[in-house]
Amino acid sequence: GQQVMQIPQYQHVQEGEDFTTYCNSSTTLSNIQWYKQRPGGHPVFLIQLVKSGEVKKQKRLTFQFGEAKKNSSLHITATQTTDVGTYFCAGELSGGYQKVTFGTGTKLQVIP
Amino acid sequence: DAGITQSPRHKVTETGTPVTLRCHQTENHRYMYWYRQDPGHGLRLIHYSYGVKDTDKGEVSDGYSVSRSKTEDFLLTLESATSSQTSVYFCAIRTPGQTHEAFFGQGTRLTVV
């Protein structure tokens, strides 16, 4: 079955440093979504990428979708304590979004 | 939040007992999902539904069953709970249209002792 791996599993950064998490799928994706889960909370949708090579920005967050549509990354510039949480990618296969597969997540800790 | 309510929010149960978790939505969305979240595994799909009485298995469906007799309710049942089913369970709905974002409920923390 489809597998979506994320690295790293954990990341501690000093406030102000940059952070990147990477997502790799074993199969070509129709689209990829990113979610953020604050400690004790539920996942919240951040963005969806659809096109090969697509890059989207949300303030300090930059999302990329690979040319082959099998990998993606999320980069946060100048982290803040509000960025703390776990970031998940979620890959959707062509033909329907019934079975979106979530990555294992990257837990980000920001040290003030 | 997108009108999704999970109940109960917390439950402790004994091994071998049946447990039913409820997900209720007010959005009239067709697609509903049950995930479990465990450290190191992220969110794993248990079952999903694409309409009333229409359900299908996810990647970790063993030991779980679901039912959807009304659009707004999606029930997850552990027929005979085991300690390996201790987890946080999330219900989600997925919106139609251009973005397929999922809206999650608040989660149910289930402990099987």
PDB file of C-alpha atoms in Angstrom:
ATOM      1  CA  GLY A   1       0.000   0.000   0.000  1.00  0.00           C
ATOM      2  CA  GLN A   2       0.874   3.626  -0.192  1.00  0.00           C
ATOM      3  CA  GLN A   3       3.433   4.848   2.314  1.00  0.00           C
ATOM      4  CA  VAL A   4       4.233   8.405   3.254  1.00  0.00           C
ATOM      5  CA  MET A   5       7.352   9.014   5.302  1.00  0.00           C
ATOM      6  CA  GLN A   6       8.385  12.216   6.985  1.00  0.00           C
ATOM      7  CA  ILE A   7      11.749  13.273   8.303  1.00  0.00           C
ATOM      8  CA  PRO A   8      12.868  14.226  10.788  1.00  0.00           C
ATOM      9  CA  GLN A   9      10.590  12.765  13.429  1.00  0.00           C
ATOM     10  CA  TYR A  10      11.627  15.442  15.926  1.00  0.00           C
ATOM     11  CA  GLN A  11      13.375  18.782  15.613  1.00  0.00           C
ATOM     12  CA  HIS A  12      14.462  21.218  18.292  1.00  0.00           C
ATOM     13  CA  VAL A  13      15.452  24.679  17.128  1.00  0.00           C
ATOM     14  CA  GLN A  14      16.368  27.949  18.775  1.00  0.00           C
ATOM     15  CA  GLU A  15      13.823  30.655  18.225  1.00  0.00           C
ATOM     16  CA  GLY A  16      14.787  32.523  15.074  1.00  0.00           C
ATOM     17  CA  GLU A  17      16.364  29.519  13.360  1.00  0.00           C
ATOM     18  CA  ASP A  18      14.875  27.980  10.257  1.00  0.00           C
ATOM     19  CA  PHE A  19      13.121  24.599  10.135  1.00  0.00           C
ATOM     20  CA  THR A  20      12.376  22.160   7.332  1.00  0.00           C
ATOM     21  CA  THR A  21      10.405  18.929   7.246  1.00  0.00           C
ATOM     22  CA  TYR A  22      10.411  16.552   4.295  1.00  0.00           C
ATOM     23  CA  CYS A  23       7.712  14.220   3.061  1.00  0.00           C
ATOM     24  CA  ASN A  24       8.248  11.298   0.680  1.00  0.00           C
ATOM     25  CA  SER A  25       5.630   9.086  -0.897  1.00  0.00           C
ATOM     26  CA  SER A  26       6.156   5.632  -2.348  1.00  0.00           C
ATOM     27  CA  THR A  27       3.667   6.454  -5.096  1.00  0.00           C
ATOM     28  CA  THR A  28       2.872   9.431  -7.293  1.00  0.00           C
ATOM     29  CA  LEU A  29       0.330  11.710  -5.678  1.00  0.00           C
ATOM     30  CA  SER A  30      -2.595  13.648  -7.025  1.00  0.00           C
ATOM     31  CA  ASN A  31      -2.055  16.306  -4.409  1.00  0.00           C
ATOM     32  CA  ILE A  32      -0.483  16.778  -1.027  1.00  0.00           C
ATOM     33  CA  GLN A  33      -1.820  18.591   1.990  1.00  0.00           C
ATOM     34  CA  TRP A  34      -0.097  19.895   5.082  1.00  0.00           C
ATOM     35  CA  TYR A  35      -1.558  20.052   8.561  1.00  0.00           C
ATOM     36  CA  LYS A  36      -0.406  21.427  11.888  1.00  0.00           C
ATOM     37  CA  GLN A  37      -1.328  19.940  15.233  1.00  0.00           C
ATOM     38  CA  ARG A  38      -0.685  21.955  18.364  1.00  0.00           C
ATOM     39  CA  PRO A  39       0.101  20.015  21.554  1.00  0.00           C
ATOM     40  CA  GLY A  40      -3.123  18.495  22.871  1.00  0.00           C
ATOM     41  CA  GLY A  41      -5.052  19.650  19.836  1.00  0.00           C
ATOM     42  CA  HIS A  42      -6.315  18.264  16.573  1.00  0.00           C
ATOM     43  CA  PRO A  43      -4.767  18.573  13.105  1.00  0.00           C
ATOM     44  CA  VAL A  44      -5.600  21.782  11.291  1.00  0.00           C
ATOM     45  CA  PHE A  45      -5.304  22.189   7.544  1.00  0.00           C
ATOM     46  CA  LEU A  46      -2.589  24.538   6.310  1.00  0.00           C
ATOM     47  CA  ILE A  47      -2.408  24.181   2.548  1.00  0.00           C
ATOM     48  CA  GLN A  48      -2.861  21.935  -0.477  1.00  0.00           C
ATOM     49  CA  LEU A  49      -0.410  21.574  -3.362  1.00  0.00           C
ATOM     50  CA  VAL A  50      -1.565  20.122  -6.650  1.00  0.00           C
ATOM     51  CA  LYS A  51       0.817  20.944  -9.477  1.00  0.00           C
ATOM     52  CA  SER A  52       4.213  19.429 -10.165  1.00  0.00           C
ATOM     53  CA  GLY A  53       6.926  21.766  -8.861  1.00  0.00           C
ATOM     54  CA  GLU A  54       4.397  24.007  -7.135  1.00  0.00           C
ATOM     55  CA  VAL A  55       5.613  26.431  -4.474  1.00  0.00           C
ATOM     56  CA  LYS A  56       3.265  28.250  -2.125  1.00  0.00           C
ATOM     57  CA  LYS A  57       3.998  30.675   0.690  1.00  0.00           C
ATOM     58  CA  GLN A  58       2.096  31.606   3.801  1.00  0.00           C
ATOM     59  CA  LYS A  59       3.990  34.341   5.600  1.00  0.00           C
ATOM     60  CA  ARG A  60       7.079  32.571   7.000  1.00  0.00           C
ATOM     61  CA  LEU A  61       6.010  29.132   5.703  1.00  0.00           C
ATOM     62  CA  THR A  62       7.070  27.872   2.278  1.00  0.00           C
ATOM     63  CA  PHE A  63       5.605  24.688   0.823  1.00  0.00           C
ATOM     64  CA  GLN A  64       6.997  22.832  -2.167  1.00  0.00           C
ATOM     65  CA  PHE A  65       5.705  19.915  -4.217  1.00  0.00           C
ATOM     66  CA  GLY A  66       8.307  17.915  -6.099  1.00  0.00           C
ATOM     67  CA  GLU A  67       8.516  17.658  -9.853  1.00  0.00           C
ATOM     68  CA  ALA A  68       7.644  13.964  -9.757  1.00  0.00           C
ATOM     69  CA  LYS A  69       4.795  14.617  -7.298  1.00  0.00           C
ATOM     70  CA  LYS A  70       6.232  12.100  -4.854  1.00  0.00           C
ATOM     71  CA  ASN A  71       7.809  14.437  -2.342  1.00  0.00           C
ATOM     72  CA  SER A  72       7.143  17.689  -0.604  1.00  0.00           C
ATOM     73  CA  SER A  73       8.671  19.989   1.959  1.00  0.00           C
ATOM     74  CA  LEU A  74       7.629  22.612   4.454  1.00  0.00           C
ATOM     75  CA  HIS A  75      10.136  25.294   5.400  1.00  0.00           C
ATOM     76  CA  ILE A  76       9.628  27.768   8.218  1.00  0.00           C
ATOM     77  CA  THR A  77      11.834  30.838   8.249  1.00  0.00           C
ATOM     78  CA  ALA A  78      12.825  32.395  11.569  1.00  0.00           C
ATOM     79  CA  THR A  79      10.809  30.134  13.830  1.00  0.00           C
ATOM     80  CA  GLN A  80       8.719  31.527  16.637  1.00  0.00           C
ATOM     81  CA  THR A  81       7.368  29.835  19.744  1.00  0.00           C
ATOM     82  CA  THR A  82       3.931  29.858  18.130  1.00  0.00           C
ATOM     83  CA  ASP A  83       5.268  27.427  15.513  1.00  0.00           C
ATOM     84  CA  VAL A  84       5.504  24.653  18.111  1.00  0.00           C
ATOM     85  CA  GLY A  85       3.532  21.563  17.159  1.00  0.00           C
ATOM     86  CA  THR A  86       3.549  18.538  14.911  1.00  0.00           C
ATOM     87  CA  TYR A  87       3.447  19.022  11.162  1.00  0.00           C
ATOM     88  CA  PHE A  88       1.887  16.345   8.988  1.00  0.00           C
ATOM     89  CA  CYS A  89       1.808  15.903   5.273  1.00  0.00           C
ATOM     90  CA  ALA A  90      -1.066  13.953   3.742  1.00  0.00           C
ATOM     91  CA  GLY A  91      -0.863  12.428   0.301  1.00  0.00           C
ATOM     92  CA  GLU A  92      -3.840  11.789  -1.897  1.00  0.00           C
ATOM     93  CA  LEU A  93      -3.736   9.347  -4.773  1.00  0.00           C
ATOM     94  CA  SER A  94      -5.284   9.962  -8.155  1.00  0.00           C
ATOM     95  CA  GLY A  95      -8.812   8.710  -8.584  1.00  0.00           C
ATOM     96  CA  GLY A  96     -10.365   9.879  -5.370  1.00  0.00           C
ATOM     97  CA  TYR A  97      -9.678  11.365  -2.008  1.00  0.00           C
ATOM     98  CA  GLN A  98     -11.185   8.617  -0.007  1.00  0.00           C
ATOM     99  CA  LYS A  99      -7.885   7.255   1.186  1.00  0.00           C
ATOM    100  CA  VAL A 100      -5.586  10.096   2.024  1.00  0.00           C
ATOM    101  CA  THR A 101      -2.464   8.761   3.714  1.00  0.00           C
ATOM    102  CA  PHE A 102      -0.872  10.845   6.425  1.00  0.00           C
ATOM    103  CA  GLY A 103       2.830  11.014   7.020  1.00  0.00           C
ATOM    104  CA  THR A 104       4.336  10.126  10.359  1.00  0.00           C
ATOM    105  CA  GLY A 105       4.696  13.769  11.319  1.00  0.00           C
ATOM    106  CA  THR A 106       7.529  16.014  12.475  1.00  0.00           C
ATOM    107  CA  LYS A 107       7.336  17.360  16.002  1.00  0.00           C
ATOM    108  CA  LEU A 108       8.838  20.827  16.250  1.00  0.00           C
ATOM    109  CA  GLN A 109      10.060  22.304  19.518  1.00  0.00           C
ATOM    110  CA  VAL A 110      11.155  25.929  19.558  1.00  0.00           C
ATOM    111  CA  ILE A 111      13.477  26.979  22.356  1.00  0.00           C
ATOM    112  CA  PRO A 112      12.992  30.627  23.345  1.00  0.00           C
TER     113      PRO A 112
ATOM    114  CA  ASP B   1     -14.427  24.291  14.005  1.00  0.00           C
ATOM    115  CA  ALA B   2     -16.390  22.681  11.208  1.00  0.00           C
ATOM    116  CA  GLY B   3     -19.278  21.357  13.263  1.00  0.00           C
ATOM    117  CA  ILE B   4     -17.735  18.043  14.247  1.00  0.00           C
ATOM    118  CA  THR B   5     -18.339  16.622  17.672  1.00  0.00           C
ATOM    119  CA  GLN B   6     -16.754  13.487  19.066  1.00  0.00           C
ATOM    120  CA  SER B   7     -18.042  11.669  22.092  1.00  0.00           C
ATOM    121  CA  PRO B   8     -16.880  10.696  24.555  1.00  0.00           C
ATOM    122  CA  ARG B   9     -13.732  12.830  24.784  1.00  0.00           C
ATOM    123  CA  HIS B  10     -12.088  10.453  27.228  1.00  0.00           C
ATOM    124  CA  LYS B  11     -12.786   6.858  28.079  1.00  0.00           C
ATOM    125  CA  VAL B  12     -11.135   4.148  30.127  1.00  0.00           C
ATOM    126  CA  THR B  13     -12.364   0.638  29.498  1.00  0.00           C
ATOM    127  CA  GLU B  14     -11.366  -2.890  30.345  1.00  0.00           C
ATOM    128  CA  THR B  15      -9.896  -5.408  27.959  1.00  0.00           C
ATOM    129  CA  GLY B  16     -12.572  -7.449  26.248  1.00  0.00           C
ATOM    130  CA  THR B  17     -15.371  -4.946  26.583  1.00  0.00           C
ATOM    131  CA  PRO B  18     -17.124  -3.379  23.584  1.00  0.00           C
ATOM    132  CA  VAL B  19     -16.666   0.340  23.027  1.00  0.00           C
ATOM    133  CA  THR B  20     -18.421   2.698  20.633  1.00  0.00           C
ATOM    134  CA  LEU B  21     -17.140   6.112  19.720  1.00  0.00           C
ATOM    135  CA  ARG B  22     -19.417   8.613  18.053  1.00  0.00           C
ATOM    136  CA  CYS B  23     -18.707  11.288  15.495  1.00  0.00           C
ATOM    137  CA  HIS B  24     -21.421  13.809  14.726  1.00  0.00           C
ATOM    138  CA  GLN B  25     -21.264  16.456  12.017  1.00  0.00           C
ATOM    139  CA  THR B  26     -23.601  19.322  11.248  1.00  0.00           C
ATOM    140  CA  GLU B  27     -22.143  20.063   7.803  1.00  0.00           C
ATOM    141  CA  ASN B  28     -23.942  17.371   5.784  1.00  0.00           C
ATOM    142  CA  HIS B  29     -20.659  16.211   4.258  1.00  0.00           C
ATOM    143  CA  ARG B  30     -20.583  12.928   2.436  1.00  0.00           C
ATOM    144  CA  TYR B  31     -17.110  11.747   3.424  1.00  0.00           C
ATOM    145  CA  MET B  32     -16.274  10.877   7.017  1.00  0.00           C
ATOM    146  CA  TYR B  33     -13.183   9.202   8.411  1.00  0.00           C
ATOM    147  CA  TRP B  34     -11.868   7.578  11.542  1.00  0.00           C
ATOM    148  CA  TYR B  35      -8.144   7.809  12.312  1.00  0.00           C
ATOM    149  CA  ARG B  36      -6.055   6.692  15.218  1.00  0.00           C
ATOM    150  CA  GLN B  37      -2.970   8.577  16.323  1.00  0.00           C
ATOM    151  CA  ASP B  38      -0.062   6.901  18.034  1.00  0.00           C
ATOM    152  CA  PRO B  39       3.474   8.164  18.692  1.00  0.00           C
ATOM    153  CA  GLY B  40       5.757   7.391  15.774  1.00  0.00           C
ATOM    154  CA  HIS B  41       2.891   6.399  13.496  1.00  0.00           C
ATOM    155  CA  GLY B  42       1.160   9.652  12.755  1.00  0.00           C
ATOM    156  CA  LEU B  43      -2.468   9.393  11.760  1.00  0.00           C
ATOM    157  CA  ARG B  44      -3.593   6.053  10.417  1.00  0.00           C
ATOM    158  CA  LEU B  45      -6.897   5.517   8.664  1.00  0.00           C
ATOM    159  CA  ILE B  46      -9.176   2.943  10.287  1.00  0.00           C
ATOM    160  CA  HIS B  47     -12.352   3.182   8.226  1.00  0.00           C
ATOM    161  CA  TYR B  48     -14.059   5.766   6.106  1.00  0.00           C
ATOM    162  CA  SER B  49     -17.531   6.373   4.756  1.00  0.00           C
ATOM    163  CA  TYR B  50     -18.611   7.881   1.463  1.00  0.00           C
ATOM    164  CA  GLY B  51     -22.303   7.949   2.222  1.00  0.00           C
ATOM    165  CA  VAL B  52     -25.071   6.480   4.330  1.00  0.00           C
ATOM    166  CA  LYS B  53     -24.438   2.757   4.700  1.00  0.00           C
ATOM    167  CA  ASP B  54     -21.361   3.059   2.451  1.00  0.00           C
ATOM    168  CA  THR B  55     -18.129   2.332   4.257  1.00  0.00           C
ATOM    169  CA  ASP B  56     -14.724   0.907   3.474  1.00  0.00           C
ATOM    170  CA  LYS B  57     -11.632  -0.225   5.303  1.00  0.00           C
ATOM    171  CA  GLY B  58      -8.512   1.774   5.891  1.00  0.00           C
ATOM    172  CA  GLU B  59      -5.018   0.575   6.637  1.00  0.00           C
ATOM    173  CA  VAL B  60      -5.621  -0.491  10.269  1.00  0.00           C
ATOM    174  CA  SER B  61      -9.199  -1.784  10.265  1.00  0.00           C
ATOM    175  CA  ASP B  62      -8.679  -5.084  12.117  1.00  0.00           C
ATOM    176  CA  GLY B  63     -10.627  -5.130  15.378  1.00  0.00           C
ATOM    177  CA  TYR B  64     -12.816  -2.193  14.363  1.00  0.00           C
ATOM    178  CA  SER B  65     -16.199  -1.864  12.726  1.00  0.00           C
ATOM    179  CA  VAL B  66     -18.153   1.207  11.677  1.00  0.00           C
ATOM    180  CA  SER B  67     -21.691   2.167  10.884  1.00  0.00           C
ATOM    181  CA  ARG B  68     -23.311   5.135   9.213  1.00  0.00           C
ATOM    182  CA  SER B  69     -27.075   5.029   9.326  1.00  0.00           C
ATOM    183  CA  LYS B  70     -27.449   8.817   9.004  1.00  0.00           C
ATOM    184  CA  THR B  71     -25.373  11.375   7.140  1.00  0.00           C
ATOM    185  CA  GLU B  72     -24.488  13.195  10.336  1.00  0.00           C
ATOM    186  CA  ASP B  73     -23.330  10.237  12.448  1.00  0.00           C
ATOM    187  CA  PHE B  74     -20.375   7.899  11.975  1.00  0.00           C
ATOM    188  CA  LEU B  75     -19.850   5.326  14.705  1.00  0.00           C
ATOM    189  CA  LEU B  76     -16.651   3.424  15.425  1.00  0.00           C
ATOM    190  CA  THR B  77     -16.971   0.204  17.424  1.00  0.00           C
ATOM    191  CA  LEU B  78     -14.292  -1.850  19.080  1.00  0.00           C
ATOM    192  CA  GLU B  79     -16.068  -5.179  19.462  1.00  0.00           C
ATOM    193  CA  SER B  80     -13.670  -6.448  22.125  1.00  0.00           C
ATOM    194  CA  ALA B  81     -11.169  -3.825  23.190  1.00  0.00           C
ATOM    195  CA  THR B  82      -7.500  -4.739  23.531  1.00  0.00           C
ATOM    196  CA  SER B  83      -4.611  -2.819  25.063  1.00  0.00           C
ATOM    197  CA  SER B  84      -3.165  -2.250  21.584  1.00  0.00           C
ATOM    198  CA  GLN B  85      -6.226  -0.128  20.824  1.00  0.00           C
ATOM    199  CA  THR B  86      -5.255   2.400  23.453  1.00  0.00           C
ATOM    200  CA  SER B  87      -4.885   5.512  21.337  1.00  0.00           C
ATOM    201  CA  VAL B  88      -6.268   8.890  20.446  1.00  0.00           C
ATOM    202  CA  TYR B  89      -9.048   8.603  17.889  1.00  0.00           C
ATOM    203  CA  PHE B  90      -9.914  11.388  15.493  1.00  0.00           C
ATOM    204  CA  CYS B  91     -12.928  11.719  13.311  1.00  0.00           C
ATOM    205  CA  ALA B  92     -12.681  13.868  10.207  1.00  0.00           C
ATOM    206  CA  ILE B  93     -14.842  15.112   7.386  1.00  0.00           C
ATOM    207  CA  ARG B  94     -13.544  16.080   4.018  1.00  0.00           C
ATOM    208  CA  THR B  95     -14.896  18.940   1.986  1.00  0.00           C
ATOM    209  CA  PRO B  96     -15.814  18.624  -1.668  1.00  0.00           C
ATOM    210  CA  GLY B  97     -14.571  21.146  -4.176  1.00  0.00           C
ATOM    211  CA  GLN B  98     -11.128  22.311  -5.173  1.00  0.00           C
ATOM    212  CA  THR B  99      -9.354  21.807  -1.888  1.00  0.00           C
ATOM    213  CA  HIS B 100      -9.873  18.496  -0.192  1.00  0.00           C
ATOM    214  CA  GLU B 101      -9.043  19.708   3.247  1.00  0.00           C
ATOM    215  CA  ALA B 102     -10.048  17.590   6.171  1.00  0.00           C
ATOM    216  CA  PHE B 103     -11.655  19.012   9.281  1.00  0.00           C
ATOM    217  CA  PHE B 104     -10.975  17.064  12.425  1.00  0.00           C
ATOM    218  CA  GLY B 105     -12.922  16.604  15.589  1.00  0.00           C
ATOM    219  CA  GLN B 106     -11.354  17.240  18.976  1.00  0.00           C
ATOM    220  CA  GLY B 107     -10.359  13.618  19.424  1.00  0.00           C
ATOM    221  CA  THR B 108     -11.222  10.834  21.863  1.00  0.00           C
ATOM    222  CA  ARG B 109      -8.546   9.534  24.185  1.00  0.00           C
ATOM    223  CA  LEU B 110      -9.239   5.845  24.779  1.00  0.00           C
ATOM    224  CA  THR B 111      -7.374   3.804  27.338  1.00  0.00           C
ATOM    225  CA  VAL B 112      -7.848   0.047  27.483  1.00  0.00           C
ATOM    226  CA  VAL B 113      -6.653  -1.469  30.762  1.00  0.00           C
TER     227      VAL B 113
END
